[in-house]
Short mmCIF file of C-alpha atoms and ligand atoms in Angstrom, two decimals:
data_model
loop_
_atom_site.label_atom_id
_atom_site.label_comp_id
_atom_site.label_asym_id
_atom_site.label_seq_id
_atom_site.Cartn_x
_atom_site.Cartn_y
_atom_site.Cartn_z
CA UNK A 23 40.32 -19.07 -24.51
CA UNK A 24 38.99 -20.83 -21.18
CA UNK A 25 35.66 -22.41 -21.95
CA UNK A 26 32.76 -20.13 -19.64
CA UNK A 27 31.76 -21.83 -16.14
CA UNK A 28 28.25 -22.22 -14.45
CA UNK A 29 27.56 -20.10 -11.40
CA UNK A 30 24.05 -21.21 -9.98
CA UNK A 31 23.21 -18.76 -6.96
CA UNK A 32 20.81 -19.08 -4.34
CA UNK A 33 19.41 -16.14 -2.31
CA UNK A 34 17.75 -15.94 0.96
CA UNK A 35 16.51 -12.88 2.83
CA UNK A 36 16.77 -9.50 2.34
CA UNK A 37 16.69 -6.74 -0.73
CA UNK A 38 20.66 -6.17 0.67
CA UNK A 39 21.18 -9.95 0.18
CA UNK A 40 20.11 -9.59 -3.47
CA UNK A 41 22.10 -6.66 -4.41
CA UNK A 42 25.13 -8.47 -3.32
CA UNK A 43 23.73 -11.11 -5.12
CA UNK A 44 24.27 -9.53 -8.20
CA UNK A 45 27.74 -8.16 -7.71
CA UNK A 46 28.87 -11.08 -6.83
CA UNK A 47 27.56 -12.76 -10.09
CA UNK A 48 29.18 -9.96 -11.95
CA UNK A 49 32.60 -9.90 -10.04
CA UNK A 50 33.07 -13.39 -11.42
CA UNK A 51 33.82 -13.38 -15.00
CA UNK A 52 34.58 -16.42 -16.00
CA UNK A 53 30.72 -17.77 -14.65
CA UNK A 54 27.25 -16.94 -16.35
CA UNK A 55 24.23 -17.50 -14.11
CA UNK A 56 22.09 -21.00 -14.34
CA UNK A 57 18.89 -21.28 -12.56
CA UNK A 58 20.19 -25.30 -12.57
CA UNK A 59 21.95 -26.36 -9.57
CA UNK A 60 22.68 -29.46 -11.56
CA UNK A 61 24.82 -28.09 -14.61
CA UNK A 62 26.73 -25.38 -12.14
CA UNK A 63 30.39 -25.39 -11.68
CA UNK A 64 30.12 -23.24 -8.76
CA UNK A 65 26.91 -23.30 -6.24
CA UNK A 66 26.55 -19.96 -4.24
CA UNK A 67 24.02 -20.16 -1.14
CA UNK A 68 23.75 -16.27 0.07
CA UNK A 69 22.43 -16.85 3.41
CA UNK A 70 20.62 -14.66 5.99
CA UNK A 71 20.29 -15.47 9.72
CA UNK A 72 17.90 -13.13 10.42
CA UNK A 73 14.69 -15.66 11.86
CA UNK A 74 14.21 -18.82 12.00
CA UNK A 75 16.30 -21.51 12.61
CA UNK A 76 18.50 -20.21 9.68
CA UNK A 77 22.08 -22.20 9.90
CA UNK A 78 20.46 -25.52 10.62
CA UNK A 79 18.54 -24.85 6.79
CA UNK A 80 21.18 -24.48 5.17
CA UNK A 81 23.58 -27.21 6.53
CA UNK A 82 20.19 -29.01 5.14
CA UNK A 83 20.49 -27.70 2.13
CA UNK A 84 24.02 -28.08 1.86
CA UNK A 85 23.35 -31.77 2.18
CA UNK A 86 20.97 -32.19 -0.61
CA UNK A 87 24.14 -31.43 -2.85
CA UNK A 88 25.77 -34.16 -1.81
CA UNK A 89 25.01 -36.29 -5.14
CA UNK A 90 25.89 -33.62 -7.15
CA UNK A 91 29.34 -33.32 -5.97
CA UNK A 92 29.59 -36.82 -6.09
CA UNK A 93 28.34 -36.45 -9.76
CA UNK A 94 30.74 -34.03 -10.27
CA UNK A 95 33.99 -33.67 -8.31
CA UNK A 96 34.93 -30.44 -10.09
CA UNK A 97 32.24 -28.74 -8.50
CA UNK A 98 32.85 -26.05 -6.12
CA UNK A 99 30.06 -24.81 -3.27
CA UNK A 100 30.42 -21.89 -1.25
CA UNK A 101 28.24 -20.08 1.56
CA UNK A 102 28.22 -16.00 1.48
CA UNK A 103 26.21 -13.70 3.53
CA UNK A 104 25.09 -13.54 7.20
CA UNK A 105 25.14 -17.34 8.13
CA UNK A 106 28.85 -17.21 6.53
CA UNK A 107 29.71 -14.63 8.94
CA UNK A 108 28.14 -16.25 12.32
CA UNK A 109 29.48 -19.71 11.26
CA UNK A 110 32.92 -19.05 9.60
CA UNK A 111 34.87 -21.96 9.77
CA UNK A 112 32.47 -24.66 11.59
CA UNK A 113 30.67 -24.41 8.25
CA UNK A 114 33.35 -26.12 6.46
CA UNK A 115 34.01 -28.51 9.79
CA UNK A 116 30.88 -29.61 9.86
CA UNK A 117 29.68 -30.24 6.26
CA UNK A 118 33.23 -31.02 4.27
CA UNK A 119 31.70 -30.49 0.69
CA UNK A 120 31.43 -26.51 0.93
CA UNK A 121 35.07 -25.12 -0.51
CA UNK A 122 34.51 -21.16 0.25
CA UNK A 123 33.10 -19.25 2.85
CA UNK A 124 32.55 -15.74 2.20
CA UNK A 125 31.05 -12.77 5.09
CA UNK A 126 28.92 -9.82 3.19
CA UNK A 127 32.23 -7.56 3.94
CA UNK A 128 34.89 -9.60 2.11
CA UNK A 129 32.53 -9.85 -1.78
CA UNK A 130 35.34 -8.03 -3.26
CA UNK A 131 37.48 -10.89 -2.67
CA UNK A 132 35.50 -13.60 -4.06
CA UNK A 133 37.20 -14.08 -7.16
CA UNK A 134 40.43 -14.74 -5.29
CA UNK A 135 38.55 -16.96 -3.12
CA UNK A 136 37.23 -18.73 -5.68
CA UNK A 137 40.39 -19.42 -7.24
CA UNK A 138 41.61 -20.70 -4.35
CA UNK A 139 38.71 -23.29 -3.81
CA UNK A 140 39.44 -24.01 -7.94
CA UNK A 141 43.08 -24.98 -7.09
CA UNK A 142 41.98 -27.41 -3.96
CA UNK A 143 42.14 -25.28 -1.26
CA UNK A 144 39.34 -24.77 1.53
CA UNK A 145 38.99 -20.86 1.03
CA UNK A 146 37.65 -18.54 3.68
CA UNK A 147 36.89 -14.71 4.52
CA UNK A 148 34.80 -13.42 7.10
CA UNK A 149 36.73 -10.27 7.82
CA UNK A 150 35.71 -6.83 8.47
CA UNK A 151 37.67 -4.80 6.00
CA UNK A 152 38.23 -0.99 5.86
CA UNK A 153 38.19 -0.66 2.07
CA UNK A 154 34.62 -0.47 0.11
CA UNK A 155 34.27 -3.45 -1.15
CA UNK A 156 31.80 -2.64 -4.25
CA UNK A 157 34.28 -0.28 -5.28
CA UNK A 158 36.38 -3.61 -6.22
CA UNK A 159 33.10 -5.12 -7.39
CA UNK A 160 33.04 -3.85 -10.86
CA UNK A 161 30.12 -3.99 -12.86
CA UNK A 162 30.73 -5.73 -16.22
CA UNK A 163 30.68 -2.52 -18.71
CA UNK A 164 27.22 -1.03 -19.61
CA UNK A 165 25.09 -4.33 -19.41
CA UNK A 166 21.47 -3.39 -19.69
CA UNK A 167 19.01 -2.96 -16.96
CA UNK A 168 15.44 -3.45 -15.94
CA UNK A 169 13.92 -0.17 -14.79
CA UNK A 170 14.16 -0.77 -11.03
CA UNK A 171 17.34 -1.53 -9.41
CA UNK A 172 18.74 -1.70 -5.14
CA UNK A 173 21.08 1.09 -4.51
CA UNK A 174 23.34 -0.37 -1.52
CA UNK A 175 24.67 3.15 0.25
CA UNK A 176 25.17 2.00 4.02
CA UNK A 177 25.46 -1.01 5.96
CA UNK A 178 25.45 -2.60 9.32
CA UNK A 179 23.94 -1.36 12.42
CA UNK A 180 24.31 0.43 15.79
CA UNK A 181 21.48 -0.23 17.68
CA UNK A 182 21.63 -3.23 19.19
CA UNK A 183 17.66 -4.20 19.28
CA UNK A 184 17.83 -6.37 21.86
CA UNK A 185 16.34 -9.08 19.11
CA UNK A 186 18.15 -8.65 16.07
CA UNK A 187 21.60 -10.14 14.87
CA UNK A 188 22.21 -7.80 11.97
CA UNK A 189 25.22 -5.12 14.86
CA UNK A 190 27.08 -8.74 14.74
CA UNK A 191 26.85 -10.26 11.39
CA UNK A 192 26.80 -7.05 9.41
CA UNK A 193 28.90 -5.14 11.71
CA UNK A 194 29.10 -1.88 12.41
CA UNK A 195 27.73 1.23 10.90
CA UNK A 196 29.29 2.01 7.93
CA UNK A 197 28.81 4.74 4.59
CA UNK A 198 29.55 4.49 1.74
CA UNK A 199 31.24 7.65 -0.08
CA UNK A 200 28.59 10.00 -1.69
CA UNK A 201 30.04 10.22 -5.03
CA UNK A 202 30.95 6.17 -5.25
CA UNK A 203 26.80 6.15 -5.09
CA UNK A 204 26.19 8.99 -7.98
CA UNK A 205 28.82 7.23 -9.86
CA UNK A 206 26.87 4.07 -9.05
CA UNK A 207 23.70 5.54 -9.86
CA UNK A 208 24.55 7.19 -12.86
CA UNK A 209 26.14 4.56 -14.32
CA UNK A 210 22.42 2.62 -13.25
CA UNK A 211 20.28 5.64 -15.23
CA UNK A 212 22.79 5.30 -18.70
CA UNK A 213 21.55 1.54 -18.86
CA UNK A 214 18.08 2.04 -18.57
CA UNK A 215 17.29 2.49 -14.81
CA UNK A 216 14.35 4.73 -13.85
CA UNK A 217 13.80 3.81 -9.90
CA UNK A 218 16.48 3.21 -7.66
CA UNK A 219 15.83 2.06 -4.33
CA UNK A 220 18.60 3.16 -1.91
CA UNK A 221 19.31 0.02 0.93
CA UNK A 222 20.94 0.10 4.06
CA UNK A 223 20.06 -1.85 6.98
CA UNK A 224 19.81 1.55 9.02
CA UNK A 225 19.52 3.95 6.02
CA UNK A 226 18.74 7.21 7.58
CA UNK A 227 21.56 7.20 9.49
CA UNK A 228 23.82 7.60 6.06
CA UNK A 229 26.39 9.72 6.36
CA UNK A 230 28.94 9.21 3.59
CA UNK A 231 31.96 11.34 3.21
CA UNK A 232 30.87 13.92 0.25
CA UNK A 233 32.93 16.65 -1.36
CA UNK A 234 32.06 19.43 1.70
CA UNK A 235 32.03 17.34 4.61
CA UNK A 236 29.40 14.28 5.65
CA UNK A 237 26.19 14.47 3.46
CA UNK A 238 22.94 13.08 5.51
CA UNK A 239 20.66 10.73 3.28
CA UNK A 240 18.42 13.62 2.98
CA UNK A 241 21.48 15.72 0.58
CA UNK A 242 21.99 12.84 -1.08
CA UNK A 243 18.63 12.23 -2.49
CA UNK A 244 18.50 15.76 -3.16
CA UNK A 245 21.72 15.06 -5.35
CA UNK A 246 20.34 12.07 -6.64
CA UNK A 247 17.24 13.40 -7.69
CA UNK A 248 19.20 15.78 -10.31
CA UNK A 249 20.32 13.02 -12.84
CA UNK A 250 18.31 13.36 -15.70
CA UNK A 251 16.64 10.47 -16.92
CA UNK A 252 15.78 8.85 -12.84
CA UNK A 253 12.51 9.16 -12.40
CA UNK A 254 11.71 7.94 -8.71
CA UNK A 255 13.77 7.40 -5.54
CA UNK A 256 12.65 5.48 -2.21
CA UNK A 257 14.90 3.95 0.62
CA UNK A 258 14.52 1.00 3.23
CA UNK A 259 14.89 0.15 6.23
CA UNK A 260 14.99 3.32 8.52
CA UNK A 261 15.16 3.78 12.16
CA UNK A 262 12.49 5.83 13.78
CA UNK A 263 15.41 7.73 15.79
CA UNK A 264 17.38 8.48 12.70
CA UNK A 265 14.19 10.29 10.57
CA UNK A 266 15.96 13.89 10.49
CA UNK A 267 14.04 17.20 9.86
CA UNK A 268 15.84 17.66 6.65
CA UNK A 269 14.73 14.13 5.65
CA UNK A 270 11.48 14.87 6.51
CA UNK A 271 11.36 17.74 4.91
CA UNK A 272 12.12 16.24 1.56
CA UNK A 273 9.41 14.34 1.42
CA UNK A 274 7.37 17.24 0.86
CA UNK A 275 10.48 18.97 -1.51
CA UNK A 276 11.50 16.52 -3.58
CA UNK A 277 9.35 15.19 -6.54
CA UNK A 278 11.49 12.24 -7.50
CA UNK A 279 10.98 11.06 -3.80
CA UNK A 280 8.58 9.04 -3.56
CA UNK A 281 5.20 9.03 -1.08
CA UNK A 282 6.34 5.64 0.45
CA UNK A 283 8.12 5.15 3.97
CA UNK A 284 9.11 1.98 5.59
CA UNK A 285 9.49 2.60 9.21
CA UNK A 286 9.72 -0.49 11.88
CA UNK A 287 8.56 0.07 14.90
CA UNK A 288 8.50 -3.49 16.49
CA UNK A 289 6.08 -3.07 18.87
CA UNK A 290 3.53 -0.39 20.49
CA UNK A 291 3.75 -1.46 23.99
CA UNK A 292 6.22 0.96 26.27
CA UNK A 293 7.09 -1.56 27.99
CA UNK A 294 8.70 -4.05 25.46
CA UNK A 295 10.29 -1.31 23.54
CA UNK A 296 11.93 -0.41 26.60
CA UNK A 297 13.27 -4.43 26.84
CA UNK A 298 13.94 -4.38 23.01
CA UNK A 299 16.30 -1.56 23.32
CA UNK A 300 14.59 0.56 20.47
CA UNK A 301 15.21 3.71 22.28
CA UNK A 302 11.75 5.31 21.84
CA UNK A 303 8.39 4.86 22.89
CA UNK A 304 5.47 4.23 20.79
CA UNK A 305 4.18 8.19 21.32
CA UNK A 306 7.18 9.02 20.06
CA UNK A 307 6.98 6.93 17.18
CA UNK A 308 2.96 8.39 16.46
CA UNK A 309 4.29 12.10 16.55
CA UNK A 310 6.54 11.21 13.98
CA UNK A 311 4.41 10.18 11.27
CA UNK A 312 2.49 12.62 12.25
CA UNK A 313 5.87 15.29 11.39
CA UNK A 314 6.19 12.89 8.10
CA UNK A 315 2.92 13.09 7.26
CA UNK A 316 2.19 16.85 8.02
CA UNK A 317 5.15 17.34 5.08
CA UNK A 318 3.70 15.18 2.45
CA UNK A 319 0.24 14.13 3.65
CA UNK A 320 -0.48 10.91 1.19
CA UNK A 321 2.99 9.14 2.05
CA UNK A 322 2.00 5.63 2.47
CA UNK A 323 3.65 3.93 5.59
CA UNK A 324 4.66 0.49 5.72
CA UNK A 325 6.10 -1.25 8.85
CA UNK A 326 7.39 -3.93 10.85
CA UNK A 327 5.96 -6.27 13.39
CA UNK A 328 7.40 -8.69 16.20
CA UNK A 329 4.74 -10.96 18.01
CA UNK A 330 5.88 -13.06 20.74
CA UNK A 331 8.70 -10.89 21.64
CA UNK A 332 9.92 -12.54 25.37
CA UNK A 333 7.74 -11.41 28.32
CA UNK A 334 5.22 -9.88 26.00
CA UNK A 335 1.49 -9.91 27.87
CA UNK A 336 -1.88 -9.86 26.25
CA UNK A 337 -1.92 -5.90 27.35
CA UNK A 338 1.29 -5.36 24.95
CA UNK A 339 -0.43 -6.88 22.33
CA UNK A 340 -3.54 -4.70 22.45
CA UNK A 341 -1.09 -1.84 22.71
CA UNK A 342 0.52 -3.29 18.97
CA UNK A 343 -2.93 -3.53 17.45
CA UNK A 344 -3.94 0.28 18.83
CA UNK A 345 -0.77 1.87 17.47
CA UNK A 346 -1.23 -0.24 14.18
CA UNK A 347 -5.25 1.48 14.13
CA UNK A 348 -3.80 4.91 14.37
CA UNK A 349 -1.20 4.35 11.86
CA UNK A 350 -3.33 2.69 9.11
CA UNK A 351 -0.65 1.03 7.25
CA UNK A 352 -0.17 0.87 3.76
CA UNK A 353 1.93 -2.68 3.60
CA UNK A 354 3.34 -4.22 6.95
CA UNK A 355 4.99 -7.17 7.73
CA UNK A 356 5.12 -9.29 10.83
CA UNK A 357 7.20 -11.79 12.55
CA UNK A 358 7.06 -14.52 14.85
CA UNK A 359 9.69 -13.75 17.68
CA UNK A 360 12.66 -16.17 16.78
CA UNK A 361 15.37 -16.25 19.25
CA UNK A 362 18.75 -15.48 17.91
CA UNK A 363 21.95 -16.96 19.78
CA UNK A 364 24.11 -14.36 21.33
CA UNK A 365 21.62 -11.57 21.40
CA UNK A 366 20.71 -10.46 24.99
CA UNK A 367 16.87 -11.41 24.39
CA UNK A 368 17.54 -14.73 23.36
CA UNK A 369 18.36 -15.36 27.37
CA UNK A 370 14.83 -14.16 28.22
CA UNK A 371 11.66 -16.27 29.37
CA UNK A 372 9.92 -17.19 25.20
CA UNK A 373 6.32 -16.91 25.11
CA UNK A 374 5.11 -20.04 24.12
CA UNK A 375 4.53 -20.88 20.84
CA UNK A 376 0.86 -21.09 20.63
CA UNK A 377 0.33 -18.25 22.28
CA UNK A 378 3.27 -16.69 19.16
CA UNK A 379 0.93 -17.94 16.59
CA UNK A 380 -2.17 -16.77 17.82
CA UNK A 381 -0.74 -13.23 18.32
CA UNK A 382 0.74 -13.49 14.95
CA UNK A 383 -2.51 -14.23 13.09
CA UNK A 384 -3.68 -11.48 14.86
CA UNK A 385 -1.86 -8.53 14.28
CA UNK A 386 -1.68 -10.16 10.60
CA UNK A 387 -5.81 -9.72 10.31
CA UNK A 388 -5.39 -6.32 11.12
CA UNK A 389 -3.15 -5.12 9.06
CA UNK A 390 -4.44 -7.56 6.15
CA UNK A 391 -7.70 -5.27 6.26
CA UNK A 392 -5.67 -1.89 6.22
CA UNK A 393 -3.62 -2.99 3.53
CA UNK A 394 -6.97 -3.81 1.50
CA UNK A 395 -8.55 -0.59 2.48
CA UNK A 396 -5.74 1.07 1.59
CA UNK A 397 -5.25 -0.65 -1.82
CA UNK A 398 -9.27 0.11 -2.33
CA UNK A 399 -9.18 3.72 -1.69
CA UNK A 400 -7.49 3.92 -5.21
CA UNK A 401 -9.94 3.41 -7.24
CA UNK A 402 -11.08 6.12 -9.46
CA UNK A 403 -7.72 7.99 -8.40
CA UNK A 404 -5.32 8.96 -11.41
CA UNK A 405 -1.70 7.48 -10.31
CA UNK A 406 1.81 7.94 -12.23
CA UNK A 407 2.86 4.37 -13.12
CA UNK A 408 5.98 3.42 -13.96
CA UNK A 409 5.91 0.30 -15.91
CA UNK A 410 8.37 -2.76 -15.45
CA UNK A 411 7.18 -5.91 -17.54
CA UNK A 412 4.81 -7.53 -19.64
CA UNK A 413 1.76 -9.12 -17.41
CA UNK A 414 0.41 -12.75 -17.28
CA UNK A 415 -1.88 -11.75 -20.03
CA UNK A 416 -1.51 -10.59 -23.64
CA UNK A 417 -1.43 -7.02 -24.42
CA UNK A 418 -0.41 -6.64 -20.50
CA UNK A 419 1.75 -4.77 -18.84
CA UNK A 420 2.63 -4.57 -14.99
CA UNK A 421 4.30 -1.56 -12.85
CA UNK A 422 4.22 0.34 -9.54
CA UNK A 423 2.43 3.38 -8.68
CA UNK A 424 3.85 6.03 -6.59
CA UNK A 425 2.89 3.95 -3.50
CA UNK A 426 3.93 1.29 -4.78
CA UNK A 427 1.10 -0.70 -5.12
CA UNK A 428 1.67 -3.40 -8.46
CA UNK A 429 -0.53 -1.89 -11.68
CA UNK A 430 -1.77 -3.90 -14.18
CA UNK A 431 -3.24 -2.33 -17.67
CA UNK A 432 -4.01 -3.34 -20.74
CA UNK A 433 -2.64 -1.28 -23.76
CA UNK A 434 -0.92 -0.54 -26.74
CA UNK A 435 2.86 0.18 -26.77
CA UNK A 436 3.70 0.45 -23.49
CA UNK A 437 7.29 -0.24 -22.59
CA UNK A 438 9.08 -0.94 -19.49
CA UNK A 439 10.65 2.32 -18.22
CA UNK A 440 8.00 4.80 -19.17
CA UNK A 441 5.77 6.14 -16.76
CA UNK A 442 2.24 7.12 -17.53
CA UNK A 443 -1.34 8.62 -15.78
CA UNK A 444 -3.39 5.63 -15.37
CA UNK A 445 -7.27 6.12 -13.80
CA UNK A 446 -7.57 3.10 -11.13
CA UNK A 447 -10.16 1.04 -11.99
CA UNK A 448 -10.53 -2.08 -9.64
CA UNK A 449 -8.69 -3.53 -6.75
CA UNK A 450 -7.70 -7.36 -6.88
CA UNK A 451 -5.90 -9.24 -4.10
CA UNK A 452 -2.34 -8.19 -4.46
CA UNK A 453 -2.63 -5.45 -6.92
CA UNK A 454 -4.73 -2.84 -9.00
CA UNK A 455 -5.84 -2.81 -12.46
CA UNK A 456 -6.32 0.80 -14.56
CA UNK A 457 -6.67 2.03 -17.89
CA UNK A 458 -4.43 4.69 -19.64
CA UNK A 459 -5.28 8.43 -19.08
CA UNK A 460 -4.12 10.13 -22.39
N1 LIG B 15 12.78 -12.50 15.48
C1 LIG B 15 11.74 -12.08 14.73
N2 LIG B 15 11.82 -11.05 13.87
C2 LIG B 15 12.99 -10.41 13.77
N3 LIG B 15 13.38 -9.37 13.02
C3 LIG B 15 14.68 -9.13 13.26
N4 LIG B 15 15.16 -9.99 14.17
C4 LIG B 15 14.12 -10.80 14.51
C5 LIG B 15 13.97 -11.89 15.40
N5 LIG B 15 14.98 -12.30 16.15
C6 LIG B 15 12.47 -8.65 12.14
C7 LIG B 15 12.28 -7.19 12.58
C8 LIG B 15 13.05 -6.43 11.55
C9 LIG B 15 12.90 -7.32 10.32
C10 LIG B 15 13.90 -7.09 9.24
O1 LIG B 15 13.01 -8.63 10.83
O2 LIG B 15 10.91 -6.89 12.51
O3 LIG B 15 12.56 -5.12 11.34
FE1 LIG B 16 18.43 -4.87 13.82
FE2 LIG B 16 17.19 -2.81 12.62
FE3 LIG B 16 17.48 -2.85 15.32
FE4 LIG B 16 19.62 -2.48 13.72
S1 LIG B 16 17.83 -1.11 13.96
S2 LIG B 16 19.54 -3.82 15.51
S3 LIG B 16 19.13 -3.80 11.98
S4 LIG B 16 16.25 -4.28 14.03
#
């Protein structure tokens, strides 16, 4: 028998980078996980290239391994996800210690890839496959699970925001097969799931081949929702121009769906939607939640925010802080404008970068205070909590109400996966405390 190797695995960006994360670990056998860089046979940096200046990070970090493959000759390093795809090969001409280079389509074919590397070869895969690659990602039999667990169900994009380099790294819109995802998700339930959050980088456009034709996201919550034993269901991130009526709809049918929505928006100024290419205005975007909202009244909305976009004026800005004071957001995150090579707005005259900041902390105060206000208007509610893990203190235990706002309480016998009535009885800075309600 082959003595076990050491996969340490690094993971930037997204929820979608994490579930890969974890098939990846699981497609290769042979490894179990360290959380030490320094006793791994095989160092995996999952990239994204979404902001910032993402490639030139990791060539940095790629060169802070430098002793340990001197240390150790045997080990192997290897870059997945988004910077793997934009970079391909100049990742391995420019810094000659990484052996594999694996794009977020071609994870089925790591373990190949890393045998390659093993036997001396420079390994790499940045194709665009037709196949589904988790169906070759098998999950090692009946391990079990947390309560809470990512749901991958589409990926890649259409849209082409004028900003965003997800259509090219990701590629194009694509579904996975409705019953690979019940499979998926039963299989999640048997070992002790509870919430499954279904990802996609454009998730409401899902339309995976089912048993009767293409099933919208909306069916397939609906089939979702009938395994026994799942208690809550959610999905992230959603285009505004993709929210269909029958999606709408079940947020006022559906129990096991839960009152939370993120919905980007970018921007509430007309005029730099228009430039982004987002393909509605910020009206449009109002009357929406307002749709969303007339079917399940308390859904919490959560957002996000670009500041600094190119040619953005002090008048777009106040338009971004109005349409943020009608929405009253539950969570919402925003971003500095970060120009990403080869997307059109990248060509564009930058606002400069004090002006980016100062924006930033801006529409950051304002939706700081919402987020608070929302938070606050919980107390002395009764919430369903589902609970995850043991707290910071004894006796503790932490989970996530409906809204998804963290709960902390303090009782006997609680164990991760049950949910429970708790009565809200104080609002701290990033979560809520409560006490059990029979
Ligand atoms: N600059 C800043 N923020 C960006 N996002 C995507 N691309 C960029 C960029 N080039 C943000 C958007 C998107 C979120 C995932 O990241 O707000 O919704
Ligand atoms: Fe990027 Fe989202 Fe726009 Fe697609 S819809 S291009 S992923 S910001």
């Amino acid at each position: 028998m082959t003595a076990r190797k050491k996969l340490f695995l690094k993971t930037y960006g997204c929820q979608m980078n994490v579930y890969d994360s974890e098939r990846m670990a699981e497609s290769l056998k042979d490894y179990d996980q360290t959380d030490r860089a320094d006793e791994a046979d095989l160092i995996l940096l999952n990239t994204c290239h979404i902001r910032e200046k993402a490639v030139e990070k990791v060539y940095s970090e790629l060169g802070r391994l430098r002793d340990l493959k001197d240390a150790k000759p045997d080990l192997k390093i290897g870059v997945a996800g988004c910077v793997a795809q934009a970079e391909g090969a100049e990742i391995m001409r420019r810094q000659p210690l990484v052996d594999l280079v694996v794009g977020p389509q071609s994870y089925h074919r790591l373990p190949e890839l890393e045998a390659r590397a093993r036997g001396g070869e420079k390994a790499l895969d940045t194709d665009f496959p037709e196949e589904d690659k988790f169906d070759h990602l098998r999950r090692r039999p009946k391990a079990a699970r947390g309560p809470t667990a990512f749901l991958t169900v589409q990926e890649g994009c259409d849209k082409f925001c004028a900003f965003c380099v997800v259509p090219y790294t990701r590629g194009a819109e694509v579904s996975r097969p409705a019953e690979r995802v019940l499979e998926e998700a039963r299989d999640l339930v048997e070992r002790g799931v509870r919430d499954i959050t279904l990802l996609g980088q454009n998730v409401n456009a899902y339309h995976g081949a089912g048993p009767d034709g293409d099933w919208s996201l909306a069916r397939l919550i609906r089939e979702l929702a009938r395994i026994d034993g799942l208690a809550r269901l959610r999905f992230t991130t959603s285009h505004p121009n993709d929210m269909g009526d029958d999606l709408i709809a079940a947020f006022g049918e559906e129990p096991k769906l839960m009152p939370y929505l993120h919905l980007p928006v970018q921007s509430g100024s007309d005029r730099i939607l228009k430039r982004m290419n987002r393909g509605h205005t910020a009206e449009q975007y109002l009357r929406l939640i307002e749709r969303i909202r007339a079917a399940r009244p308390d859904v919490l909305m959560s957002g996000d925010f670009i500041a600094g976009f190119p040619e953005e004026t002090e008048e777009d800005v106040r338009a971004t802080l109005d349409l943020i004071e009608a929405v009253n957001y539950g969570f919402a995150y925003t971003f500095k404008y970060s120009p990403r090579p080869g997307t059109p707005a990248a060509e564009r005259a930058q606002v400069p970068e004090a002006e980016m900041d100062d924006r930033l902390h801006r529409i950051q105060a304002l939706i700081a205070r919402q987020q608070r206000a929302v938070q606050d208007a919980m107390v002395g509610r009764d919430v369903n909590v589902l609970f995850e893990k043991p707290g910071r203190f004894p006796g503790q235990m932490v989970g996530r109400s409906e809204h998804l706002h963290a709960v902390h309480v303090t009782a006997e016998g609680l164990e991760p996966g049950v949910v429970r009535h708790v009565r809200i009885t104080a609002s701290v800075t990033n979560s809520l405390s409560g006490e059990l309600r029979g």
